[in-house]
PDB file of N, CA and C in Angstrom:
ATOM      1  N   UNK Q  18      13.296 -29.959  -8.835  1.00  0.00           N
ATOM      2  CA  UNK Q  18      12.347 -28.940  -8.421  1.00  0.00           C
ATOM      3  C   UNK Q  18      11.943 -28.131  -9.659  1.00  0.00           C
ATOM      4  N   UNK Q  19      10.656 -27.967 -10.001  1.00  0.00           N
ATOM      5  CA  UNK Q  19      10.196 -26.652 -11.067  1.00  0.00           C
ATOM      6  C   UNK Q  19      10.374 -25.720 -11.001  1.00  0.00           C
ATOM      7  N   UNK Q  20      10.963 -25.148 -11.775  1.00  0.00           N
ATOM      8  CA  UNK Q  20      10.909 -23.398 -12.028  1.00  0.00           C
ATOM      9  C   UNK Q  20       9.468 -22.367 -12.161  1.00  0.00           C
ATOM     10  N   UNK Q  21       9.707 -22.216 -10.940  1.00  0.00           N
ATOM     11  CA  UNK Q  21       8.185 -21.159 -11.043  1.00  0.00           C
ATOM     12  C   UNK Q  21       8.231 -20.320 -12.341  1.00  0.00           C
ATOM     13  N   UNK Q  22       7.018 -20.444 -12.880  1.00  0.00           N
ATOM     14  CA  UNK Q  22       6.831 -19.685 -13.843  1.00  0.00           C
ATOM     15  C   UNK Q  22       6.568 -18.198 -13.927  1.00  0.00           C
ATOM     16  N   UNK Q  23       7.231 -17.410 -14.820  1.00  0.00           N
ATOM     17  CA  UNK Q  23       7.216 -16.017 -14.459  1.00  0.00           C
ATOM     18  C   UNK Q  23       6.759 -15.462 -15.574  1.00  0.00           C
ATOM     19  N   UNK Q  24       6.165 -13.986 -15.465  1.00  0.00           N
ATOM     20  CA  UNK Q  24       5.049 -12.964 -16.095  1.00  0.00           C
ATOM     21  C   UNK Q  24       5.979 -11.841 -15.967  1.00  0.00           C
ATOM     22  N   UNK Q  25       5.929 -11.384 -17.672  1.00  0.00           N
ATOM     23  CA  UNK Q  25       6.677 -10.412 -17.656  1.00  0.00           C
ATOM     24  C   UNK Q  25       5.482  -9.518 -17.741  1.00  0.00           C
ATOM     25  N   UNK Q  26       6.005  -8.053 -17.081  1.00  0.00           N
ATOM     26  CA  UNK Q  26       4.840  -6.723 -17.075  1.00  0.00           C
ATOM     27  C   UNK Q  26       5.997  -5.712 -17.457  1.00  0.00           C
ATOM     28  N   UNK Q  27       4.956  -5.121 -18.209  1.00  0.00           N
ATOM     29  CA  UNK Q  27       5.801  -4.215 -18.815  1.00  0.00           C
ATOM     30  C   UNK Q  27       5.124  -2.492 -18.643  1.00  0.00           C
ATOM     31  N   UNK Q  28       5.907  -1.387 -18.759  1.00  0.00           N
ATOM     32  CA  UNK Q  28       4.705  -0.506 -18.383  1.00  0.00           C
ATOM     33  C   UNK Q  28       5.793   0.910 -18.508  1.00  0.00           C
ATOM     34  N   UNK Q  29       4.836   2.002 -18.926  1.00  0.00           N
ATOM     35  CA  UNK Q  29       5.600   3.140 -19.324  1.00  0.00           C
ATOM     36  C   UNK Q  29       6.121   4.168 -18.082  1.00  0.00           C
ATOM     37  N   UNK Q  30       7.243   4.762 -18.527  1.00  0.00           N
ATOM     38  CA  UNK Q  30       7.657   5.500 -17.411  1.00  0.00           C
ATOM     39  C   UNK Q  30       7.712   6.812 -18.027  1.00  0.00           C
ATOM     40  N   UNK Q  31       7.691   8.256 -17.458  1.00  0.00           N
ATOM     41  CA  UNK Q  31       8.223   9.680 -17.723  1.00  0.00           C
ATOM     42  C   UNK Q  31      10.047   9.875 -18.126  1.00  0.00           C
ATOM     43  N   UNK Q  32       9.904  10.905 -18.826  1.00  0.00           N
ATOM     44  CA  UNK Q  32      11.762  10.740 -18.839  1.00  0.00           C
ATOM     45  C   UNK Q  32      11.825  11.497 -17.595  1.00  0.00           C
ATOM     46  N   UNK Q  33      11.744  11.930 -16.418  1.00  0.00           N
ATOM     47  CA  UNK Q  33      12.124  12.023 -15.559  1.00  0.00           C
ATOM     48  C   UNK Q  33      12.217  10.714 -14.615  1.00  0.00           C
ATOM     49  N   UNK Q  34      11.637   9.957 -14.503  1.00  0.00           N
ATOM     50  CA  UNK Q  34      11.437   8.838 -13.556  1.00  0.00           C
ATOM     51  C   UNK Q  34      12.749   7.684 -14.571  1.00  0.00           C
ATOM     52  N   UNK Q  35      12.718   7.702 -16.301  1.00  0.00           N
ATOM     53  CA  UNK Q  35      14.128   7.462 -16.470  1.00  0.00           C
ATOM     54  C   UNK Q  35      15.007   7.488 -16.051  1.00  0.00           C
ATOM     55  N   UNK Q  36      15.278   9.027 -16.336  1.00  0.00           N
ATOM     56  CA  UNK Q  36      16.785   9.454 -15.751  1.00  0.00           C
ATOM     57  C   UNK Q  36      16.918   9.104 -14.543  1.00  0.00           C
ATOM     58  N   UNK Q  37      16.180   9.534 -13.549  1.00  0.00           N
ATOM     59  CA  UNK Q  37      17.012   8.567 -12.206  1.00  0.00           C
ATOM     60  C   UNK Q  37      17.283   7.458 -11.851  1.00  0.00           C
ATOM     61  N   UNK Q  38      16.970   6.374 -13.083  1.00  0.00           N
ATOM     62  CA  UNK Q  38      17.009   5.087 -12.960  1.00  0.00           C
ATOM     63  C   UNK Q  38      17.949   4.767 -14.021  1.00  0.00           C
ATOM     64  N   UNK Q  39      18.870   5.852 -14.599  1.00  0.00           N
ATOM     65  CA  UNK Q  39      19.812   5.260 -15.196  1.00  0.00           C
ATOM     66  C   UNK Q  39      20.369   4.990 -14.889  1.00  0.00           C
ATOM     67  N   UNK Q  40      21.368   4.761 -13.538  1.00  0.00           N
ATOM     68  CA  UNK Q  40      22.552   3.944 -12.718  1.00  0.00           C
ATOM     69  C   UNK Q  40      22.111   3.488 -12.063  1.00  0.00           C
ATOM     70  N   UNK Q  41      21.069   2.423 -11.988  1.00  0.00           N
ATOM     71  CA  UNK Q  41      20.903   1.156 -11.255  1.00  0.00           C
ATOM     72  C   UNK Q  41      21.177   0.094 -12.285  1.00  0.00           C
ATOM     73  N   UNK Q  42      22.166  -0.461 -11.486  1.00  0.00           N
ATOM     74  CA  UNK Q  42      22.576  -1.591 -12.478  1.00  0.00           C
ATOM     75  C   UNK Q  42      21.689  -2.770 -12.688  1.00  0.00           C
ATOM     76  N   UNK Q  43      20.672  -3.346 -12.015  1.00  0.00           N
ATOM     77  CA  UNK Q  43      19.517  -4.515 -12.427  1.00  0.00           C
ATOM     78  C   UNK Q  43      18.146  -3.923 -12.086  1.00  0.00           C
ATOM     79  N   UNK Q  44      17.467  -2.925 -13.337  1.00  0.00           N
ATOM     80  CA  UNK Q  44      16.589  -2.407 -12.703  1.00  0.00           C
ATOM     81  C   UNK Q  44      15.206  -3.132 -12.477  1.00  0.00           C
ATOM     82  N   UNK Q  45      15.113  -4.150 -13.426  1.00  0.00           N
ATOM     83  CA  UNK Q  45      14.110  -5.405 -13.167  1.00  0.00           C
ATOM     84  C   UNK Q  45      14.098  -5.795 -11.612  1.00  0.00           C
ATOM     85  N   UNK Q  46      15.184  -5.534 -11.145  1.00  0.00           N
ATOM     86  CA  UNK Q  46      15.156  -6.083  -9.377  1.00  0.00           C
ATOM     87  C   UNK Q  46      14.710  -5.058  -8.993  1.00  0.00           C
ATOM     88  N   UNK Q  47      15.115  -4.281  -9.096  1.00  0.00           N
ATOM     89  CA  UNK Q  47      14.744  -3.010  -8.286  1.00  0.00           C
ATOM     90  C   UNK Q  47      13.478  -2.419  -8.039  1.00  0.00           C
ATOM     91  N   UNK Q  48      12.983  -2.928  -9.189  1.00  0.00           N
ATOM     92  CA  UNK Q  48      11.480  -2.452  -9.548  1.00  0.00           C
ATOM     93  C   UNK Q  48      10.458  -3.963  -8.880  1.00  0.00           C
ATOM     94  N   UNK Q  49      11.161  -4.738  -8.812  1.00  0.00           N
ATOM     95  CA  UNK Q  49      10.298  -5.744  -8.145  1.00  0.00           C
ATOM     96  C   UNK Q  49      10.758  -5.505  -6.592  1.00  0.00           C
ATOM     97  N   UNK Q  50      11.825  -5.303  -6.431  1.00  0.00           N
ATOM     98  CA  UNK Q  50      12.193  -5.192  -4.730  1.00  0.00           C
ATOM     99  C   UNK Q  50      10.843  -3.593  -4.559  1.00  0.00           C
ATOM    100  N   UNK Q  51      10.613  -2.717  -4.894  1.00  0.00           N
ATOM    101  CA  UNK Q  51      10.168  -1.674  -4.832  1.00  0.00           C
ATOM    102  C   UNK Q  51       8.715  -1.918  -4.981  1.00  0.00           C
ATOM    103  N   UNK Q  52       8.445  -2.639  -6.012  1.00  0.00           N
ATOM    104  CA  UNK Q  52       6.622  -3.263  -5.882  1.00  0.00           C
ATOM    105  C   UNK Q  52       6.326  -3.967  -4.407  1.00  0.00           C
ATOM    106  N   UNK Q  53       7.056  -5.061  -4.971  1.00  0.00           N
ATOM    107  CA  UNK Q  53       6.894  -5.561  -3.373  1.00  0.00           C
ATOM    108  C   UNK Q  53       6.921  -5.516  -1.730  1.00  0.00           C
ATOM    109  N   UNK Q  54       8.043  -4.128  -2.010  1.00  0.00           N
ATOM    110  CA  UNK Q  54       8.044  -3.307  -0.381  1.00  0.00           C
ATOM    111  C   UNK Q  54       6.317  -2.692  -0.293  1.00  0.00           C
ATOM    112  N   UNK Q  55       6.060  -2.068  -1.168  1.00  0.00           N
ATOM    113  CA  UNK Q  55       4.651  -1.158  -1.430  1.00  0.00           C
ATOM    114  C   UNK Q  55       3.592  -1.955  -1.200  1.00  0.00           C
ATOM    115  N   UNK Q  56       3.662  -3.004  -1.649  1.00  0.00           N
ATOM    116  CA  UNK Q  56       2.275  -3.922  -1.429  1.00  0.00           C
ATOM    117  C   UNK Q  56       2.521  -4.469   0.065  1.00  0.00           C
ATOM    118  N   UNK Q  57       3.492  -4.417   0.651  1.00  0.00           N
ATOM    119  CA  UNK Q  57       3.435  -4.825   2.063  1.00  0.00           C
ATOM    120  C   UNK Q  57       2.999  -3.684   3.334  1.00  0.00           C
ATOM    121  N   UNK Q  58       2.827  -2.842   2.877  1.00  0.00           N
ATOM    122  CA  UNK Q  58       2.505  -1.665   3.335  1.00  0.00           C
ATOM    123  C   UNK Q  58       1.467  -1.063   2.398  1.00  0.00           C
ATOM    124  N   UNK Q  59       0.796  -1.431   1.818  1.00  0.00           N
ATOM    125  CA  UNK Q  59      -0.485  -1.203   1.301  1.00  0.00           C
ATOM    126  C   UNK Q  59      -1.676  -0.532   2.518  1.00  0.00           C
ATOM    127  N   UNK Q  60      -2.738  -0.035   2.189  1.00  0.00           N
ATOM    128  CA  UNK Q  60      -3.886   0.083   3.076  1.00  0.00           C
ATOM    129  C   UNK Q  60      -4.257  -1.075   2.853  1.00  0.00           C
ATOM    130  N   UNK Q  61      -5.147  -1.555   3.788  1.00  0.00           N
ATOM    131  CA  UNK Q  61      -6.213  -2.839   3.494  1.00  0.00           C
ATOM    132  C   UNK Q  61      -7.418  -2.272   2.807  1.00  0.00           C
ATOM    133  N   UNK Q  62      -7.706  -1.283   3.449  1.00  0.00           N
ATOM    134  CA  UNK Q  62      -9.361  -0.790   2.724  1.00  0.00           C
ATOM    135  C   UNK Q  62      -9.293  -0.414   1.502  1.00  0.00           C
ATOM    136  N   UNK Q  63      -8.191   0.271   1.182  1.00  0.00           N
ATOM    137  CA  UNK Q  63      -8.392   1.149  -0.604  1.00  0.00           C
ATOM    138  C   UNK Q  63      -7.551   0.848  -1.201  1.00  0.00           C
ATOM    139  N   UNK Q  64      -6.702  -0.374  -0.406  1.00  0.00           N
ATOM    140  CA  UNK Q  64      -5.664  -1.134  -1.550  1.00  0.00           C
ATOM    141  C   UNK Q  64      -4.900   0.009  -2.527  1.00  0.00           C
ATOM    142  N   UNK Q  65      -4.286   1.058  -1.742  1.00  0.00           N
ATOM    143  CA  UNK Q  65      -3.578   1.873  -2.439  1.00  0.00           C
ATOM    144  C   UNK Q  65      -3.702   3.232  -2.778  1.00  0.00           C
ATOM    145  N   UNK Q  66      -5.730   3.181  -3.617  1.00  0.00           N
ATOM    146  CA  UNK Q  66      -5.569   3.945  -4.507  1.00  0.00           C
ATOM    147  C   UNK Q  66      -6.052   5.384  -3.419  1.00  0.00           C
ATOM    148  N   UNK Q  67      -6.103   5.272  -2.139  1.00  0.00           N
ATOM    149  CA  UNK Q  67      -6.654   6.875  -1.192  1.00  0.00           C
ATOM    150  C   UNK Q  67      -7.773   6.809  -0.906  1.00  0.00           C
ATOM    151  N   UNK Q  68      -9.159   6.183  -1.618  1.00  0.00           N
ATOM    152  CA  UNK Q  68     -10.498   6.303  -1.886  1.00  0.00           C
ATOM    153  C   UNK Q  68     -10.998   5.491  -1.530  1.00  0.00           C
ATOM    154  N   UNK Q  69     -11.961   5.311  -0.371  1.00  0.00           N
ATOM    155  CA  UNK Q  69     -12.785   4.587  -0.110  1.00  0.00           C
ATOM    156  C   UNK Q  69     -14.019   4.547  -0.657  1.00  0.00           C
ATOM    157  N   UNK Q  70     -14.583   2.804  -1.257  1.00  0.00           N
ATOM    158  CA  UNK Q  70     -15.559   3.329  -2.053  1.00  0.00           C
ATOM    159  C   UNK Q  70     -17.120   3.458  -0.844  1.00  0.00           C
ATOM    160  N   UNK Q  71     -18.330   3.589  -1.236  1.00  0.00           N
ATOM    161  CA  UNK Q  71     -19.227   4.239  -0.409  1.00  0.00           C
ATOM    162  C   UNK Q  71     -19.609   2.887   0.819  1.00  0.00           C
ATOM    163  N   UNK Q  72     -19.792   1.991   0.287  1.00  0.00           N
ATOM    164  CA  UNK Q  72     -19.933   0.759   0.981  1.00  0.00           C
ATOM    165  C   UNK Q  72     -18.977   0.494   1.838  1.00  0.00           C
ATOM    166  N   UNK Q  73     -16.940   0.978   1.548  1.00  0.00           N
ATOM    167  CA  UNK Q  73     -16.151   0.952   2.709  1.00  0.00           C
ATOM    168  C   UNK Q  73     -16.317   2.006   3.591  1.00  0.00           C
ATOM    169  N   UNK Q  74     -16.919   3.122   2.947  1.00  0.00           N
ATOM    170  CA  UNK Q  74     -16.915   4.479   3.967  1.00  0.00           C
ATOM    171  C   UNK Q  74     -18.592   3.792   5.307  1.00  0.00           C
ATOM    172  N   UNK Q  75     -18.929   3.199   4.345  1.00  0.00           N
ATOM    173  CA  UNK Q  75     -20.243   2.526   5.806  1.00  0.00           C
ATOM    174  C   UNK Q  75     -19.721   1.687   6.795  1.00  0.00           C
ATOM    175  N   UNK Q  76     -18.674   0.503   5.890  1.00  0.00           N
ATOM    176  CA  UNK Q  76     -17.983   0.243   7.195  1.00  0.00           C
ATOM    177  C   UNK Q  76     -17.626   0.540   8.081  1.00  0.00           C
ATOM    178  N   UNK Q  77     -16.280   1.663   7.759  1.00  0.00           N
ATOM    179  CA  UNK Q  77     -15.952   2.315   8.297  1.00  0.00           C
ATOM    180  C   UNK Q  77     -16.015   3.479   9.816  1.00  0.00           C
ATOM    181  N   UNK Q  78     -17.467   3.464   9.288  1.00  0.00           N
ATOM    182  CA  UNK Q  78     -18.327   4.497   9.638  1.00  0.00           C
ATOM    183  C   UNK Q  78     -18.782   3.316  11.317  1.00  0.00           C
ATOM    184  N   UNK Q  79     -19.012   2.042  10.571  1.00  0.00           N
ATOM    185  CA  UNK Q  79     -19.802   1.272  11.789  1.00  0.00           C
ATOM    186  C   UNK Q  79     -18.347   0.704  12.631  1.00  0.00           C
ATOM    187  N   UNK Q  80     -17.275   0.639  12.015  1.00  0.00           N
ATOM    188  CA  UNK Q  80     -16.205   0.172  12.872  1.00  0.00           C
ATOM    189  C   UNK Q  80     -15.844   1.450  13.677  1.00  0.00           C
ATOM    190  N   UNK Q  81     -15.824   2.627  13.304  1.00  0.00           N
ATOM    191  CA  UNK Q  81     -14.916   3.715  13.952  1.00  0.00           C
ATOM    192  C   UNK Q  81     -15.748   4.178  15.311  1.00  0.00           C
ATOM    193  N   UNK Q  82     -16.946   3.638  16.020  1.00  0.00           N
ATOM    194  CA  UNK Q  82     -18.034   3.667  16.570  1.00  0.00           C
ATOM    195  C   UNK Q  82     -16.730   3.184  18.164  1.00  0.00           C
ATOM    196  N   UNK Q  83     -16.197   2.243  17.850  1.00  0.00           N
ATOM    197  CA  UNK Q  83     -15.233   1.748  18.667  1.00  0.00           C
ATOM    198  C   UNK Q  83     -14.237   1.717  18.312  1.00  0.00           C
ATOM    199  N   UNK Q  84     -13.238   2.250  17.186  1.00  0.00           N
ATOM    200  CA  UNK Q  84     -12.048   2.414  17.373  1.00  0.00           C
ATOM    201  C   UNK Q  84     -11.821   4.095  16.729  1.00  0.00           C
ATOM    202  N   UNK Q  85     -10.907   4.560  17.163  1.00  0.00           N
ATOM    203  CA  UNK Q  85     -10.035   5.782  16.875  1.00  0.00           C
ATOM    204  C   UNK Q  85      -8.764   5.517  16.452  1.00  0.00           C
ATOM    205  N   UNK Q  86      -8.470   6.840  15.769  1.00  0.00           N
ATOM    206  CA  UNK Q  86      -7.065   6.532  15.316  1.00  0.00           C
ATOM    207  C   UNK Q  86      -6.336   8.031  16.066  1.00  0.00           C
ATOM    208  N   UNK Q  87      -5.088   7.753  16.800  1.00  0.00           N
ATOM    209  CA  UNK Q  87      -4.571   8.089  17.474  1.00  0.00           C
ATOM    210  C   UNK Q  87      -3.126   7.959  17.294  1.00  0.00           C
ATOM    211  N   UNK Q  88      -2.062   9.325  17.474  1.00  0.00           N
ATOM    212  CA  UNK Q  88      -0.950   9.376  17.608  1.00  0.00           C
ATOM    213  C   UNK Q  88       0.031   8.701  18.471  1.00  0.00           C
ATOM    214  N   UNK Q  89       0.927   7.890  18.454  1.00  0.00           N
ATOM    215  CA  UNK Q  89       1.824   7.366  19.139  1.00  0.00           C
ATOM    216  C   UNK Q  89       2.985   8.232  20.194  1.00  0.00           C
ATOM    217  N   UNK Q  90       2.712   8.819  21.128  1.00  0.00           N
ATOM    218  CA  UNK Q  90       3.663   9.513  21.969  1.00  0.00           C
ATOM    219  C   UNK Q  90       4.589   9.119  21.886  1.00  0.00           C
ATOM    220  N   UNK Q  91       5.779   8.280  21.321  1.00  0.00           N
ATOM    221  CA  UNK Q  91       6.925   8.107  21.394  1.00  0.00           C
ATOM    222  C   UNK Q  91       6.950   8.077  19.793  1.00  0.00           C
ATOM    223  N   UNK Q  92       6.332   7.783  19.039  1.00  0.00           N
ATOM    224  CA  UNK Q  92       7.541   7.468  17.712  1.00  0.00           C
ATOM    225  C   UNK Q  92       6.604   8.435  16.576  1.00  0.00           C
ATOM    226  N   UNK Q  93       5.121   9.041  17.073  1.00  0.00           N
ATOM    227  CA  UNK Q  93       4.214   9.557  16.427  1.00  0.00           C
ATOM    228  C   UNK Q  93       3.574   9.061  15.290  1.00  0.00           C
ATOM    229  N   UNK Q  94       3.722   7.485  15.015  1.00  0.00           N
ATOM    230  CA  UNK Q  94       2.817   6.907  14.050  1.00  0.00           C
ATOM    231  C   UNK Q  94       1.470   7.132  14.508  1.00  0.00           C
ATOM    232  N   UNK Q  95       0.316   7.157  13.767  1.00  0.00           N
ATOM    233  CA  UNK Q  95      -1.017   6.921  13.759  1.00  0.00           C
ATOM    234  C   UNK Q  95      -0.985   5.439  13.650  1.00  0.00           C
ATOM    235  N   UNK Q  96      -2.150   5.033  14.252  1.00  0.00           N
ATOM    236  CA  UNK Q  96      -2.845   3.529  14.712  1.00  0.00           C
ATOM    237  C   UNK Q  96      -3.704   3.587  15.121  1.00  0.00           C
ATOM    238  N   UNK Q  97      -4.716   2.517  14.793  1.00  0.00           N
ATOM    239  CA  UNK Q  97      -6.066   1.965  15.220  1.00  0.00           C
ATOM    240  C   UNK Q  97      -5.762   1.998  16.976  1.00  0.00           C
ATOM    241  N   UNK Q  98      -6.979   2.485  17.443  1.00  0.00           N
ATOM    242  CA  UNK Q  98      -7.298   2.023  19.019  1.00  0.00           C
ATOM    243  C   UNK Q  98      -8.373   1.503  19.299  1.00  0.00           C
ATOM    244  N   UNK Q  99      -8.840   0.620  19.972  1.00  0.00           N
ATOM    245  CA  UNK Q  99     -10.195   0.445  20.127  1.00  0.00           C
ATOM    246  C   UNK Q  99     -10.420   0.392  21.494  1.00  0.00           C
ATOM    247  N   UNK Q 100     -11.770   1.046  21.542  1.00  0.00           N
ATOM    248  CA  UNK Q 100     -12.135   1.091  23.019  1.00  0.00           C
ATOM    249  C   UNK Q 100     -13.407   0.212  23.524  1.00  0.00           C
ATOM    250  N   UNK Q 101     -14.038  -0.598  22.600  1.00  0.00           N
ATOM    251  CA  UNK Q 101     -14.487  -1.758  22.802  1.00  0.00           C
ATOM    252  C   UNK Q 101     -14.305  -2.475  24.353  1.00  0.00           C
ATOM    253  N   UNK Q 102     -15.526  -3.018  25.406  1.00  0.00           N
ATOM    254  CA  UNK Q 102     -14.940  -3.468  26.197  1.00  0.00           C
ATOM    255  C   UNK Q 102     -15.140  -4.881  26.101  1.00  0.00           C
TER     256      UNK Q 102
END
């Protein structure tokens, strides 16, 4: 079987965001277990960054016509509803 090939990324941190990462003992995992939780829980529309650009805010605009976003009475997440019949 081949060894998937791997990409190292490299990238600067604060000495505060250091220091709390000085007692993790494999922080290469950690930091990939931690990317990868985040991208699974990503937004779909702004992929992260908060901002919808003007063309998603039109979407938006034409989808929300039939759906709302609404609180969950038992666990209080927000979620899409649609009232579409």
């Amino acid at each position: 079987m081949a060894k998937k090939k791997e990409e190292i990324i490299t990238f600067k941190v604060d000495e505060a965001l250091a220091q709390a990462m000085k007692g993790i003992d494999n922080r290469s995992a950690f930091i990939r277990n931690a990317i990868s939780a985040a991208l699974q829980i990503t937004c779909p529309l702004c992929r992260g960054t908060g901002i919808l650009t003007r063309d998603q805010v039109n979407h938006w605009r034409e989808f929300s016509k039939h759906h709302s976003v609404e609180e969950c009475a038992v666990c209080h997440a927000f979620h899409l509803v649609c009232d579409a019949e």
